[in-house]
Amino acid sequence: MKIRNRFLALAALLGASTLALSGCVIPFGGGDDQPNDDQNTTQNDDSQTDDTDDNGGDGPDVSTFELADTEWTGTVDGDEVELLFNSDGTIDFIDYGGGGPIDHPNDTWSVDGTQVTMSLAFEDGSGNETIIDLTGELNEESLELSGSGMSASLTRM
């Protein structure tokens, strides 16, 4: 009798587990309720041109502006700087705060759409490194970046 009760308990447990897990299955396609057919997709018409710039018609068109290999001057957190945005995504400080050049491999830059991010590495006296990200809108004449309590104001040379 004990074996039969154990068998029934095991069968009930397996049945309950199967029912519980069947609600967790996501159908292929990510669970999208709409079928993927031509009515739900759009096609790009290459014959039409867009005469507006990336700034919604306000200001210069930055979609063709390349930040790589450009030199800038201004301030980073109040210190006078002159820097170069290298084509490999790194930043070379030609001068930082009057202390001469700084070339740290973790000083980097990137552009995502019209958003510029400068990641700057700062080391304390004990060798610890902190990366600060400054972000702002891409502009081919000047950059106003901020983040983590710091700011940068740069003008293209």
Coordinates of N, CA and C in Angstrom, one line a residue, residues 31-37 40:
G31 N 6.6 35.8 -28.6 CA 5.3 36.0 -28.0 C 4.5 37.1 -28.7
D32 N 4.9 37.5 -29.9 CA 4.2 38.6 -30.6 C 2.8 38.1 -30.9
D33 N 1.8 38.9 -30.6 CA 0.4 38.5 -30.8 C 0.0 38.7 -32.3
Q34 N 0.7 39.6 -33.0 CA 0.4 39.9 -34.4 C 1.2 39.0 -35.3
P35 N 0.5 38.4 -36.3 CA 1.2 37.6 -37.3 C 2.2 38.5 -38.1
N36 N 3.3 37.9 -38.5 CA 4.2 38.7 -39.4 C 3.8 38.5 -40.8
D37 N 3.1 39.5 -41.3 CA 2.7 39.5 -42.7 C 3.0 40.9 -43.3
N40 N 1.7 44.3 -41.7 CA 2.3 44.8 -40.4 C 3.7 45.3 -40.6

